[in-house]
PDB file of C-alpha atoms in Angstrom:
ATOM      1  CA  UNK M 264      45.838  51.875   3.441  1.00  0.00           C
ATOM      2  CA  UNK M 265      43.369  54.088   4.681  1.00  0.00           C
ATOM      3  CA  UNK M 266      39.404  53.280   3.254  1.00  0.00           C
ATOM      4  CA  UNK M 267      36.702  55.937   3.364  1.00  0.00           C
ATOM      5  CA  UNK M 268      33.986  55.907   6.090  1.00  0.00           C
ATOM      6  CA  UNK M 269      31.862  55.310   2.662  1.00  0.00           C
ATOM      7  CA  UNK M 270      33.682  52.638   1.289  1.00  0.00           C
ATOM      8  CA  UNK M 271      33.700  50.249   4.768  1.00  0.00           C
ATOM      9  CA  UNK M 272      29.893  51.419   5.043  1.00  0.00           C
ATOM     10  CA  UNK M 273      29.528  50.503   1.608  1.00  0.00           C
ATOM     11  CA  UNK M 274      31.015  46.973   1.748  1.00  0.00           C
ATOM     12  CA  UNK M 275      28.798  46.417   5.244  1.00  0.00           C
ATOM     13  CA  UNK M 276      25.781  47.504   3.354  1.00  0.00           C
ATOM     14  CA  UNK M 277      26.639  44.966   0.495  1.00  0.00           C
ATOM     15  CA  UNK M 278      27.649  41.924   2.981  1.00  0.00           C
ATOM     16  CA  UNK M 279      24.401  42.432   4.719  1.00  0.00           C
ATOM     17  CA  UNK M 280      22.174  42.023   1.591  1.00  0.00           C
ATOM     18  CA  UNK M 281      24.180  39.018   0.405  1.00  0.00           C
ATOM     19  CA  UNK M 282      23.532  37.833   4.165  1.00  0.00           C
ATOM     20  CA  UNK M 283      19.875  38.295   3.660  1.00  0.00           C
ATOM     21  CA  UNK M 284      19.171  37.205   0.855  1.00  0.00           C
ATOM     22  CA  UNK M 285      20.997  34.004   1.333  1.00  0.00           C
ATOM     23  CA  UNK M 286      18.590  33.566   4.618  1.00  0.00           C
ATOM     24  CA  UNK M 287      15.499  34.407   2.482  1.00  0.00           C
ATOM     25  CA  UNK M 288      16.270  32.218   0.017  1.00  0.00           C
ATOM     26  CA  UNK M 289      16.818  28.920   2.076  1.00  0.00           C
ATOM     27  CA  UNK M 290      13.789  30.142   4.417  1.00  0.00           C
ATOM     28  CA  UNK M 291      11.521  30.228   1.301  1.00  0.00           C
ATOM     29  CA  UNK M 292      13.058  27.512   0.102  1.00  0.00           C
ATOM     30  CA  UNK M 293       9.737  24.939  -0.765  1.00  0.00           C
ATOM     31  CA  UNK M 294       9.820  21.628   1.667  1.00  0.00           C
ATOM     32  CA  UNK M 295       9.996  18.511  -0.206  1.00  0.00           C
ATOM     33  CA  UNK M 296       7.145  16.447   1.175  1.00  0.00           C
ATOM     34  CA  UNK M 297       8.577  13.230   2.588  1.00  0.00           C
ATOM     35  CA  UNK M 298       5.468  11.618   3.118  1.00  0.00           C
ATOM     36  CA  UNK M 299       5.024   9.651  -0.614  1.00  0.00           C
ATOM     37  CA  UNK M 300       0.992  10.101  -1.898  1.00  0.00           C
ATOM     38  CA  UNK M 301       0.245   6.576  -2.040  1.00  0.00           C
ATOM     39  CA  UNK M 302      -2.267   6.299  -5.484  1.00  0.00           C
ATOM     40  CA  UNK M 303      -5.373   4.106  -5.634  1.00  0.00           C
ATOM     41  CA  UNK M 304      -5.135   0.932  -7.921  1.00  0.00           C
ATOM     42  CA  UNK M 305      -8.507   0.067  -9.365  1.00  0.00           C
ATOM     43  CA  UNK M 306      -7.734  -3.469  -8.019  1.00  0.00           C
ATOM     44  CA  UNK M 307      -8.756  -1.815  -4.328  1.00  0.00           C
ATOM     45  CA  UNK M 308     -11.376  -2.286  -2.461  1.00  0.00           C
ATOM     46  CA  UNK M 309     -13.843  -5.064  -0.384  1.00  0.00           C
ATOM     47  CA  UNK M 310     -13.607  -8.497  -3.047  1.00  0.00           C
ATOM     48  CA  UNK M 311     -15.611 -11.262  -1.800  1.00  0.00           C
ATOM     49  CA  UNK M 312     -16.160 -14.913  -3.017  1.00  0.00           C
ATOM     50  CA  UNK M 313     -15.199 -18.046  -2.643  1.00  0.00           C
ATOM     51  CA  UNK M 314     -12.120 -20.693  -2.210  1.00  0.00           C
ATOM     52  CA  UNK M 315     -11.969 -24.647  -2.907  1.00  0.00           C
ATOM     53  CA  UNK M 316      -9.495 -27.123  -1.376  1.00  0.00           C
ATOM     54  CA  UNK M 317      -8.539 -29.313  -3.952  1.00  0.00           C
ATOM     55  CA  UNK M 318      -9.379 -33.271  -2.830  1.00  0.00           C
ATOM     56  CA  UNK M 319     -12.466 -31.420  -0.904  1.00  0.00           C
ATOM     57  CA  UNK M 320     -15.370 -31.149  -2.373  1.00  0.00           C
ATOM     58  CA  UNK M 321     -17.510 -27.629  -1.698  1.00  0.00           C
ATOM     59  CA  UNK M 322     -16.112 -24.325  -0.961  1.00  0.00           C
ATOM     60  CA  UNK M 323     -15.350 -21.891   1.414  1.00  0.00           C
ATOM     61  CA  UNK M 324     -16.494 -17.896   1.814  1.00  0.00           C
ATOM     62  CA  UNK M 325     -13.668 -15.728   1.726  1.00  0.00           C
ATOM     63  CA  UNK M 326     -13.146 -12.343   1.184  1.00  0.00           C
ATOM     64  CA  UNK M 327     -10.039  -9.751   0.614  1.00  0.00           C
ATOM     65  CA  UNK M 328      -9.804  -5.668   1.701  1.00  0.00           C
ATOM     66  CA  UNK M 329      -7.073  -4.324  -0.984  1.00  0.00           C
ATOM     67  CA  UNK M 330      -5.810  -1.789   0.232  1.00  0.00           C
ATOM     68  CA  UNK M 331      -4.169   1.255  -1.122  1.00  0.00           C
ATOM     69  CA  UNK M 332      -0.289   0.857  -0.459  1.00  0.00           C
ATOM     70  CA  UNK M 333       0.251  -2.894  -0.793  1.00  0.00           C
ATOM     71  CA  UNK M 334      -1.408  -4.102   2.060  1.00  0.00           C
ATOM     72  CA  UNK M 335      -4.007  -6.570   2.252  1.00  0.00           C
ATOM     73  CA  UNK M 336      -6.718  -8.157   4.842  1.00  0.00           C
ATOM     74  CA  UNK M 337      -7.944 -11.571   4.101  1.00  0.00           C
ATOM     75  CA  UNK M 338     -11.251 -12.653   5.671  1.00  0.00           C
ATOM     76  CA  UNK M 339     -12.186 -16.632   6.233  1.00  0.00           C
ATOM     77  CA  UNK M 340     -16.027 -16.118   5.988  1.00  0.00           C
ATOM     78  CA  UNK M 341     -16.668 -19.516   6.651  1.00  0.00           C
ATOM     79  CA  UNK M 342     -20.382 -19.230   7.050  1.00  0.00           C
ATOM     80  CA  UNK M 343     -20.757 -15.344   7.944  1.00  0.00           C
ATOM     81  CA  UNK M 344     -21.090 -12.259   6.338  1.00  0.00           C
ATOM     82  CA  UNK M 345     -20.098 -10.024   8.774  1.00  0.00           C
ATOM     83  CA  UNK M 346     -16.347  -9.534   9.192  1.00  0.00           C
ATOM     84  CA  UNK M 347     -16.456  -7.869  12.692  1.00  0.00           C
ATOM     85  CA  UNK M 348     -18.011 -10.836  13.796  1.00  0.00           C
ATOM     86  CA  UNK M 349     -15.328 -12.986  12.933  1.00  0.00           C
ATOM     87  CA  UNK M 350     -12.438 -14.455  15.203  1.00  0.00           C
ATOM     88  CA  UNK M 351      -9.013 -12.587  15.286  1.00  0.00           C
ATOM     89  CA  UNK M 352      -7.358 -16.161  13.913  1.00  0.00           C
ATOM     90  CA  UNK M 353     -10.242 -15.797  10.491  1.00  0.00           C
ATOM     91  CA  UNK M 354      -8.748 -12.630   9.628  1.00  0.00           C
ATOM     92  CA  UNK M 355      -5.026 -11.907   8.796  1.00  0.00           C
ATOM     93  CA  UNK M 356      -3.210  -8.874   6.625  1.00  0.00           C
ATOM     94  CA  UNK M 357      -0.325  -9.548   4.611  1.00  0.00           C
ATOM     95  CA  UNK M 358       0.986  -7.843   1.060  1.00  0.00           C
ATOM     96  CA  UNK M 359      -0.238  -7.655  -2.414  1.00  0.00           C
ATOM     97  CA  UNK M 360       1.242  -6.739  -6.070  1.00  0.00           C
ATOM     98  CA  UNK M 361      -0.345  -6.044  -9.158  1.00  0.00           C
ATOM     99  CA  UNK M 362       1.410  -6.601 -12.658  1.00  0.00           C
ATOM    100  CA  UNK M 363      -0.636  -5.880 -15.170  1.00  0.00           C
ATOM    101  CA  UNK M 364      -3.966  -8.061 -14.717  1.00  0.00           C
ATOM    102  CA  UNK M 365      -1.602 -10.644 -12.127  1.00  0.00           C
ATOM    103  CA  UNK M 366      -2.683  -9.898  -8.544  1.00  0.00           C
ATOM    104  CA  UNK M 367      -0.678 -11.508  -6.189  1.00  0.00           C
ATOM    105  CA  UNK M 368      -0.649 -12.158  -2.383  1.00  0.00           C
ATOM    106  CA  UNK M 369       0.794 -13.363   0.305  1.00  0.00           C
ATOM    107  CA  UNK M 370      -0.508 -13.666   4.269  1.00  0.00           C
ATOM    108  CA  UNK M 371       0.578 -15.087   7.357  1.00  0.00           C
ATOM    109  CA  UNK M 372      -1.820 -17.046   9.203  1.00  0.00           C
ATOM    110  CA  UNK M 373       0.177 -17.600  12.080  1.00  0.00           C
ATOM    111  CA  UNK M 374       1.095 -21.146  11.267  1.00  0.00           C
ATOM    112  CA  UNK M 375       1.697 -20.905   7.366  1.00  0.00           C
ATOM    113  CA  UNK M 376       2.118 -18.301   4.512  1.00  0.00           C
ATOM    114  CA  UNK M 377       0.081 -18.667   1.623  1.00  0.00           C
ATOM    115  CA  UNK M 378       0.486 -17.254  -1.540  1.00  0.00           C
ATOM    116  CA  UNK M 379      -1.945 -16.210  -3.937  1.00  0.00           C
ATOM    117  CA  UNK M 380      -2.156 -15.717  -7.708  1.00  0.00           C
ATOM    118  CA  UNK M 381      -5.565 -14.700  -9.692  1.00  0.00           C
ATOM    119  CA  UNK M 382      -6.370 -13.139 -12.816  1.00  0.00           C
ATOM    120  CA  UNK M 383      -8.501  -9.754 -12.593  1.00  0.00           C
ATOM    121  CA  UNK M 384     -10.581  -8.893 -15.998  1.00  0.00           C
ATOM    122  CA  UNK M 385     -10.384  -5.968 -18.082  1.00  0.00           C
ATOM    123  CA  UNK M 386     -13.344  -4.211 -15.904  1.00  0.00           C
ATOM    124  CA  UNK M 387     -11.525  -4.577 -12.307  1.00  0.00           C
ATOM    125  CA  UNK M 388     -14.637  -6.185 -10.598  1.00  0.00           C
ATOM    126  CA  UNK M 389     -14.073 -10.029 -11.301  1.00  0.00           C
ATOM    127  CA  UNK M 390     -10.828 -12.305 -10.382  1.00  0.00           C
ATOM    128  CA  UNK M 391     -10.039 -15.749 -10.703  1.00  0.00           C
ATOM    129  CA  UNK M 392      -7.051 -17.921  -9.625  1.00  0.00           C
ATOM    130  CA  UNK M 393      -5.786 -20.175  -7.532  1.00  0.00           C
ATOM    131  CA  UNK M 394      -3.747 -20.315  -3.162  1.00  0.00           C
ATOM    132  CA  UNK M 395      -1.266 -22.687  -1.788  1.00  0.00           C
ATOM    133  CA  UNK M 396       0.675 -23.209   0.701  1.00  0.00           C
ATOM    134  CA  UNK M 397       3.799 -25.442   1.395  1.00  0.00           C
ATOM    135  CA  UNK M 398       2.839 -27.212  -2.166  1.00  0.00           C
ATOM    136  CA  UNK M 399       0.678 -29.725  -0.006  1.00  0.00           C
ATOM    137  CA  UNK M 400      -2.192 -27.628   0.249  1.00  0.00           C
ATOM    138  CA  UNK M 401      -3.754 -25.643  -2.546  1.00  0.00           C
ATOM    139  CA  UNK M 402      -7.070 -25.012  -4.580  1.00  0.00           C
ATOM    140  CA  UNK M 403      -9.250 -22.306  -6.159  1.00  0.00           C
ATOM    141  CA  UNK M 404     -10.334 -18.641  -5.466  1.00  0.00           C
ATOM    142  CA  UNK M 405     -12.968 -16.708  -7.189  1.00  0.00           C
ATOM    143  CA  UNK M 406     -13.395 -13.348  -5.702  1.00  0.00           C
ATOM    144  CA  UNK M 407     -16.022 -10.171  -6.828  1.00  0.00           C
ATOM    145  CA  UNK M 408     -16.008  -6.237  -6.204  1.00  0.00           C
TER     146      UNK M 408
END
């Protein structure tokens, strides 16, 4: 079979646009973002209050960054204010969860994990609850935003 000069320059003419616009096509195609957009909780932010022992009488200054993402920094005030002034062992990050009003954490201070629980009311600026760790020691927090 002999084709026409037209007909082969025809068929190159239509193989090059399909060519094309297969290549525009994925090269436009729009990149999925792989980085996820982590939202803001109203439960983040600087919280700062207090913790008990139970058995001990007073309290303790404490203090929590939530942070955007799960992640938490937990401040032992002590006596301060200031939480640059603090030593590297008084502040420690770990992970936090919120279901529904429940916030719950959990840190590492190097030699224990504690864990956590507290109640946040309906206006996000007040939480109450209570920390523990290995069941032998465990008391109160009260924290505000």
């Amino acid at each position: 079979m002999n084709f026409g000069k037209n007909y082969r320059l025809t068929l190159a003419k239509s193989a090059l646009v399909i060519l094309v616009s297969a290549f525009v096509f994925i090269a436009c195609k729009k990149e999925k973002n792989e980085d996820p957009v982590v939202q803001a909780s109203p439960v983040t932010g600087y919280w700062v209050g207090k913790y008990t022992t139970t058995g001990f009488i007073g309290h303790s200054n404490y203090a929590m960054l939530i942070k955007p993402g799960g992640q938490v920094r937990v401040y032992d005030l002590d006596t301060k204010t200031d939480t640059l002034a603090l030593s590297a062992l008084a502040k420690v990050d770990g992970v936090w969860s919120l279901n529904g009003t429940t916030l719950q954490t959990t840190y590492n201070t190097g030699t224990k994990t504690v864990n956590t629980t507290a109640t946040i009311n309906a206006a996000f600026n007040n939480m109450n609850g209570t920390w523990a760790f290995d069941g032998a020691m465990k008391g109160t927090i009260t924290l505000s935003k």
